[in-house]
JSON list of C-alpha atoms in Angstrom, two decimals:
[
{"chain": "H", "resi": 963, "resn": "MET", "atom": "CA", "xyz": [-0.25, 0.02, -0.04]},
{"chain": "H", "resi": 964, "resn": "SER", "atom": "CA", "xyz": [1.24, 3.71, -0.70]},
{"chain": "H", "resi": 965, "resn": "LYS", "atom": "CA", "xyz": [1.14, 5.93, 1.75]},
{"chain": "H", "resi": 966, "resn": "ASN", "atom": "CA", "xyz": [-0.76, 8.98, -0.03]},
{"chain": "H", "resi": 967, "resn": "GLN", "atom": "CA", "xyz": [-2.44, 11.95, 1.39]},
{"chain": "H", "resi": 968, "resn": "ILE", "atom": "CA", "xyz": [-5.84, 11.90, 0.88]},
{"chain": "H", "resi": 969, "resn": "LYS", "atom": "CA", "xyz": [-8.24, 15.08, 0.63]},
{"chain": "H", "resi": 970, "resn": "PHE", "atom": "CA", "xyz": [-12.07, 14.48, 1.05]},
{"chain": "H", "resi": 971, "resn": "ASN", "atom": "CA", "xyz": [-14.37, 17.19, 1.17]},
{"chain": "H", "resi": 972, "resn": "GLY", "atom": "CA", "xyz": [-17.95, 17.09, 1.00]},
{"chain": "H", "resi": 973, "resn": "LYS", "atom": "CA", "xyz": [-21.43, 18.91, 1.95]},
{"chain": "H", "resi": 974, "resn": "ILE", "atom": "CA", "xyz": [-24.72, 17.52, 1.59]},
{"chain": "H", "resi": 975, "resn": "TYR", "atom": "CA", "xyz": [-28.00, 18.80, 2.44]},
{"chain": "H", "resi": 976, "resn": "LEU", "atom": "CA", "xyz": [-31.37, 16.91, 2.66]},
{"chain": "H", "resi": 977, "resn": "GLU", "atom": "CA", "xyz": [-34.41, 18.97, 3.08]},
{"chain": "H", "resi": 978, "resn": "ALA", "atom": "CA", "xyz": [-38.09, 18.33, 3.27]},
{"chain": "H", "resi": 979, "resn": "GLU", "atom": "CA", "xyz": [-41.23, 20.43, 4.32]},
{"chain": "H", "resi": 980, "resn": "ASP", "atom": "CA", "xyz": [-44.51, 19.52, 5.94]},
{"chain": "H", "resi": 981, "resn": "VAL", "atom": "CA", "xyz": [-43.12, 16.05, 7.20]},
{"chain": "H", "resi": 982, "resn": "ALA", "atom": "CA", "xyz": [-44.84, 14.47, 10.02]},
{"chain": "H", "resi": 983, "resn": "GLN", "atom": "CA", "xyz": [-42.70, 14.71, 13.11]},
{"chain": "H", "resi": 984, "resn": "THR", "atom": "CA", "xyz": [-42.15, 10.97, 13.51]},
{"chain": "H", "resi": 985, "resn": "ARG", "atom": "CA", "xyz": [-41.29, 10.56, 9.89]},
{"chain": "H", "resi": 986, "resn": "ILE", "atom": "CA", "xyz": [-38.33, 13.39, 10.80]},
{"chain": "H", "resi": 987, "resn": "LEU", "atom": "CA", "xyz": [-37.42, 11.48, 13.65]},
{"chain": "H", "resi": 988, "resn": "SER", "atom": "CA", "xyz": [-37.21, 8.10, 11.91]},
{"chain": "H", "resi": 989, "resn": "THR", "atom": "CA", "xyz": [-35.53, 9.54, 8.49]},
{"chain": "H", "resi": 990, "resn": "THR", "atom": "CA", "xyz": [-32.88, 11.44, 10.96]},
{"chain": "H", "resi": 991, "resn": "SER", "atom": "CA", "xyz": [-32.13, 8.53, 12.53]},
{"chain": "H", "resi": 992, "resn": "ALA", "atom": "CA", "xyz": [-31.86, 6.08, 9.22]},
{"chain": "H", "resi": 993, "resn": "VAL", "atom": "CA", "xyz": [-29.50, 8.67, 7.67]},
{"chain": "H", "resi": 994, "resn": "GLU", "atom": "CA", "xyz": [-27.29, 8.86, 11.05]},
{"chain": "H", "resi": 995, "resn": "ALA", "atom": "CA", "xyz": [-27.08, 4.99, 11.00]},
{"chain": "H", "resi": 996, "resn": "VAL", "atom": "CA", "xyz": [-26.31, 4.51, 7.28]},
{"chain": "H", "resi": 997, "resn": "PHE", "atom": "CA", "xyz": [-23.62, 6.93, 7.50]},
{"chain": "H", "resi": 998, "resn": "LYS", "atom": "CA", "xyz": [-22.28, 5.56, 10.96]},
{"chain": "H", "resi": 999, "resn": "ASN", "atom": "CA", "xyz": [-22.56, 1.74, 9.69]},
{"chain": "H", "resi": 1000, "resn": "SER", "atom": "CA", "xyz": [-20.69, 2.38, 6.50]},
{"chain": "H", "resi": 1001, "resn": "LYS", "atom": "CA", "xyz": [-17.67, 0.23, 5.76]},
{"chain": "H", "resi": 1002, "resn": "ASN", "atom": "CA", "xyz": [-15.88, 2.85, 4.12]},
{"chain": "H", "resi": 1003, "resn": "PRO", "atom": "CA", "xyz": [-13.67, 4.69, 6.90]},
{"chain": "H", "resi": 1004, "resn": "TYR", "atom": "CA", "xyz": [-14.38, 7.94, 5.22]},
{"chain": "H", "resi": 1005, "resn": "ILE", "atom": "CA", "xyz": [-17.82, 7.70, 4.92]},
{"chain": "H", "resi": 1006, "resn": "SER", "atom": "CA", "xyz": [-18.36, 6.69, 8.69]},
{"chain": "H", "resi": 1007, "resn": "ALA", "atom": "CA", "xyz": [-16.47, 9.94, 9.47]},
{"chain": "H", "resi": 1008, "resn": "MET", "atom": "CA", "xyz": [-18.90, 12.21, 7.72]},
{"chain": "H", "resi": 1009, "resn": "LYS", "atom": "CA", "xyz": [-20.95, 14.04, 10.49]},
{"chain": "H", "resi": 1010, "resn": "VAL", "atom": "CA", "xyz": [-24.54, 13.91, 10.22]},
{"chain": "H", "resi": 1011, "resn": "GLU", "atom": "CA", "xyz": [-25.89, 17.19, 11.71]},
{"chain": "H", "resi": 1012, "resn": "ALA", "atom": "CA", "xyz": [-29.91, 17.66, 12.34]},
{"chain": "H", "resi": 1013, "resn": "ASP", "atom": "CA", "xyz": [-31.61, 20.99, 12.27]},
{"chain": "H", "resi": 1014, "resn": "ASN", "atom": "CA", "xyz": [-34.84, 19.75, 12.22]},
{"chain": "H", "resi": 1015, "resn": "ASP", "atom": "CA", "xyz": [-37.70, 22.15, 12.90]},
{"chain": "H", "resi": 1016, "resn": "MET", "atom": "CA", "xyz": [-40.20, 20.07, 14.80]},
{"chain": "H", "resi": 1017, "resn": "GLU", "atom": "CA", "xyz": [-42.86, 22.62, 15.21]},
{"chain": "H", "resi": 1018, "resn": "ASP", "atom": "CA", "xyz": [-43.09, 23.77, 11.35]},
{"chain": "H", "resi": 1019, "resn": "PHE", "atom": "CA", "xyz": [-42.26, 20.01, 10.51]},
{"chain": "H", "resi": 1020, "resn": "ILE", "atom": "CA", "xyz": [-39.10, 20.62, 8.54]},
{"chain": "H", "resi": 1021, "resn": "LEU", "atom": "CA", "xyz": [-36.44, 18.50, 8.13]},
{"chain": "H", "resi": 1022, "resn": "ARG", "atom": "CA", "xyz": [-33.13, 19.54, 7.85]},
{"chain": "H", "resi": 1023, "resn": "ILE", "atom": "CA", "xyz": [-29.88, 17.28, 7.68]},
{"chain": "H", "resi": 1024, "resn": "CYS", "atom": "CA", "xyz": [-26.43, 18.56, 6.60]},
{"chain": "H", "resi": 1025, "resn": "ILE", "atom": "CA", "xyz": [-23.95, 15.60, 6.21]},
{"chain": "H", "resi": 1026, "resn": "CYS", "atom": "CA", "xyz": [-20.31, 17.00, 6.20]},
{"chain": "H", "resi": 1027, "resn": "ALA", "atom": "CA", "xyz": [-16.75, 15.79, 6.19]},
{"chain": "H", "resi": 1028, "resn": "GLU", "atom": "CA", "xyz": [-13.32, 17.55, 5.78]},
{"chain": "H", "resi": 1029, "resn": "ILE", "atom": "CA", "xyz": [-10.65, 14.84, 5.75]},
{"chain": "H", "resi": 1030, "resn": "GLU", "atom": "CA", "xyz": [-7.15, 15.60, 5.28]},
{"chain": "H", "resi": 1031, "resn": "GLU", "atom": "CA", "xyz": [-4.54, 12.80, 6.27]},
{"chain": "H", "resi": 1032, "resn": "ILE", "atom": "CA", "xyz": [-2.55, 10.04, 4.99]},
{"chain": "H", "resi": 1033, "resn": "CYS", "atom": "CA", "xyz": [-4.09, 7.20, 3.29]},
{"chain": "H", "resi": 1034, "resn": "GLU", "atom": "CA", "xyz": [-3.78, 3.81, 4.85]},
{"chain": "H", "resi": 1035, "resn": "ASN", "atom": "CA", "xyz": [-5.96, 1.81, 2.47]},
{"chain": "H", "resi": 1036, "resn": "ASP", "atom": "CA", "xyz": [-5.83, 2.67, -1.22]},
{"chain": "H", "resi": 1037, "resn": "GLN", "atom": "CA", "xyz": [-9.25, 0.64, -1.80]},
{"chain": "H", "resi": 1038, "resn": "ASN", "atom": "CA", "xyz": [-10.91, 2.68, 0.43]},
{"chain": "H", "resi": 1039, "resn": "VAL", "atom": "CA", "xyz": [-10.03, 5.64, -1.55]},
{"chain": "H", "resi": 1040, "resn": "GLU", "atom": "CA", "xyz": [-10.71, 4.31, -4.62]},
{"chain": "H", "resi": 1041, "resn": "MET", "atom": "CA", "xyz": [-14.20, 3.14, -3.50]},
{"chain": "H", "resi": 1042, "resn": "LEU", "atom": "CA", "xyz": [-15.14, 6.38, -1.96]},
{"chain": "H", "resi": 1043, "resn": "ALA", "atom": "CA", "xyz": [-17.00, 8.24, -4.71]},
{"chain": "H", "resi": 1044, "resn": "PRO", "atom": "CA", "xyz": [-19.00, 4.87, -6.24]},
{"chain": "H", "resi": 1045, "resn": "GLN", "atom": "CA", "xyz": [-19.84, 4.03, -2.45]},
{"chain": "H", "resi": 1046, "resn": "LEU", "atom": "CA", "xyz": [-21.21, 7.55, -1.36]},
{"chain": "H", "resi": 1047, "resn": "ALA", "atom": "CA", "xyz": [-23.03, 7.60, -4.81]},
{"chain": "H", "resi": 1048, "resn": "GLU", "atom": "CA", "xyz": [-24.63, 4.39, -4.33]},
{"chain": "H", "resi": 1049, "resn": "LEU", "atom": "CA", "xyz": [-25.31, 5.29, -0.40]},
{"chain": "H", "resi": 1050, "resn": "LEU", "atom": "CA", "xyz": [-27.05, 8.52, -1.61]},
{"chain": "H", "resi": 1051, "resn": "THR", "atom": "CA", "xyz": [-28.70, 7.33, -4.40]},
{"chain": "H", "resi": 1052, "resn": "ASP", "atom": "CA", "xyz": [-30.36, 4.34, -1.87]},
{"chain": "H", "resi": 1053, "resn": "LEU", "atom": "CA", "xyz": [-31.31, 7.52, 0.42]},
{"chain": "H", "resi": 1054, "resn": "ALA", "atom": "CA", "xyz": [-33.15, 9.27, -2.64]},
{"chain": "H", "resi": 1055, "resn": "GLN", "atom": "CA", "xyz": [-35.28, 5.67, -3.27]},
{"chain": "H", "resi": 1056, "resn": "ALA", "atom": "CA", "xyz": [-35.77, 5.15, 0.48]},
{"chain": "H", "resi": 1057, "resn": "HIS", "atom": "CA", "xyz": [-36.82, 8.88, 1.24]},
{"chain": "H", "resi": 1058, "resn": "SER", "atom": "CA", "xyz": [-38.09, 10.31, -2.15]},
{"chain": "H", "resi": 1059, "resn": "TYR", "atom": "CA", "xyz": [-39.85, 13.09, -0.22]},
{"chain": "H", "resi": 1060, "resn": "LEU", "atom": "CA", "xyz": [-36.32, 14.58, 0.29]},
{"chain": "H", "resi": 1061, "resn": "GLU", "atom": "CA", "xyz": [-34.83, 17.14, -1.54]},
{"chain": "H", "resi": 1062, "resn": "MET", "atom": "CA", "xyz": [-31.19, 16.70, -1.83]},
{"chain": "H", "resi": 1063, "resn": "GLU", "atom": "CA", "xyz": [-28.18, 18.88, -2.89]},
{"chain": "H", "resi": 1064, "resn": "GLY", "atom": "CA", "xyz": [-24.60, 18.87, -2.33]},
{"chain": "H", "resi": 1065, "resn": "ARG", "atom": "CA", "xyz": [-21.11, 18.29, -3.27]},
{"chain": "H", "resi": 1066, "resn": "PHE", "atom": "CA", "xyz": [-18.13, 16.59, -2.66]},
{"chain": "H", "resi": 1067, "resn": "SER", "atom": "CA", "xyz": [-14.42, 15.62, -3.61]},
{"chain": "H", "resi": 1068, "resn": "VAL", "atom": "CA", "xyz": [-11.69, 13.23, -3.30]},
{"chain": "H", "resi": 1069, "resn": "GLU", "atom": "CA", "xyz": [-8.19, 13.67, -4.05]},
{"chain": "H", "resi": 1070, "resn": "CYS", "atom": "CA", "xyz": [-5.46, 10.99, -3.35]},
{"chain": "H", "resi": 1071, "resn": "GLY", "atom": "CA", "xyz": [-2.34, 10.82, -5.75]},
{"chain": "H", "resi": 1072, "resn": "GLU", "atom": "CA", "xyz": [-3.28, 10.40, -9.19]},
{"chain": "H", "resi": 1073, "resn": "LEU", "atom": "CA", "xyz": [-7.11, 10.22, -8.12]},
{"chain": "H", "resi": 1074, "resn": "LYS", "atom": "CA", "xyz": [-9.15, 13.42, -8.60]},
{"chain": "H", "resi": 1075, "resn": "GLU", "atom": "CA", "xyz": [-13.12, 13.30, -8.67]},
{"chain": "H", "resi": 1076, "resn": "ALA", "atom": "CA", "xyz": [-15.62, 15.86, -7.59]},
{"chain": "H", "resi": 1077, "resn": "TYR", "atom": "CA", "xyz": [-19.15, 15.61, -8.05]},
{"chain": "H", "resi": 1078, "resn": "ARG", "atom": "CA", "xyz": [-22.35, 17.84, -7.66]},
{"chain": "H", "resi": 1079, "resn": "ILE", "atom": "CA", "xyz": [-25.14, 15.98, -6.34]},
{"chain": "H", "resi": 1080, "resn": "ILE", "atom": "CA", "xyz": [-29.00, 16.77, -6.89]},
{"chain": "H", "resi": 1081, "resn": "SER", "atom": "CA", "xyz": [-32.26, 14.93, -6.09]},
{"chain": "H", "resi": 1082, "resn": "GLU", "atom": "CA", "xyz": [-35.75, 16.73, -6.30]},
{"chain": "H", "resi": 1083, "resn": "GLY", "atom": "CA", "xyz": [-38.28, 15.89, -3.84]},
{"chain": "H", "resi": 1084, "resn": "GLY", "atom": "CA", "xyz": [-40.52, 13.38, -5.16]},
{"chain": "H", "resi": 1085, "resn": "ASP", "atom": "CA", "xyz": [-37.83, 11.77, -7.27]},
{"chain": "H", "resi": 1086, "resn": "ASP", "atom": "CA", "xyz": [-36.28, 8.71, -6.54]},
{"chain": "H", "resi": 1087, "resn": "LEU", "atom": "CA", "xyz": [-33.14, 9.31, -8.66]},
{"chain": "H", "resi": 1088, "resn": "CYS", "atom": "CA", "xyz": [-29.79, 11.06, -7.41]},
{"chain": "H", "resi": 1089, "resn": "ASP", "atom": "CA", "xyz": [-27.83, 13.00, -10.22]},
{"chain": "H", "resi": 1090, "resn": "PHE", "atom": "CA", "xyz": [-24.37, 13.28, -9.80]},
{"chain": "H", "resi": 1091, "resn": "GLU", "atom": "CA", "xyz": [-22.47, 16.11, -12.42]},
{"chain": "H", "resi": 1092, "resn": "PRO", "atom": "CA", "xyz": [-18.71, 15.83, -12.30]},
{"chain": "H", "resi": 1093, "resn": "ILE", "atom": "CA", "xyz": [-17.22, 19.13, -11.32]},
{"chain": "H", "resi": 1094, "resn": "GLU", "atom": "CA", "xyz": [-14.20, 20.18, -13.43]}
]
């Protein structure tokens, strides 16, 4: 394994309005669990911060990471973007009422990837647009 420096940066916002309080709580718990239980240490290191407004029935979650460290496992870095894309697509399918937007980037050695993420509420797809 080569000892490369990884730079991973990401901010993803999930939001929905007119959501029942029980759904706000269950969605927040589900999102936290999905990230915490990821087998990729860079994904599981992402912070899930809820800023929900229970009185106004608004769900707001920010998922963020800023990691800069020596990479111990090249495969975790190589699979980071595809695994994060799969995870976000699964979230969009399971919680299609959520609006999702954000971006993330991964740099390590020759690997340089950056994506913009969009998923409209009511749509169970998540679009990933490469950023130059």
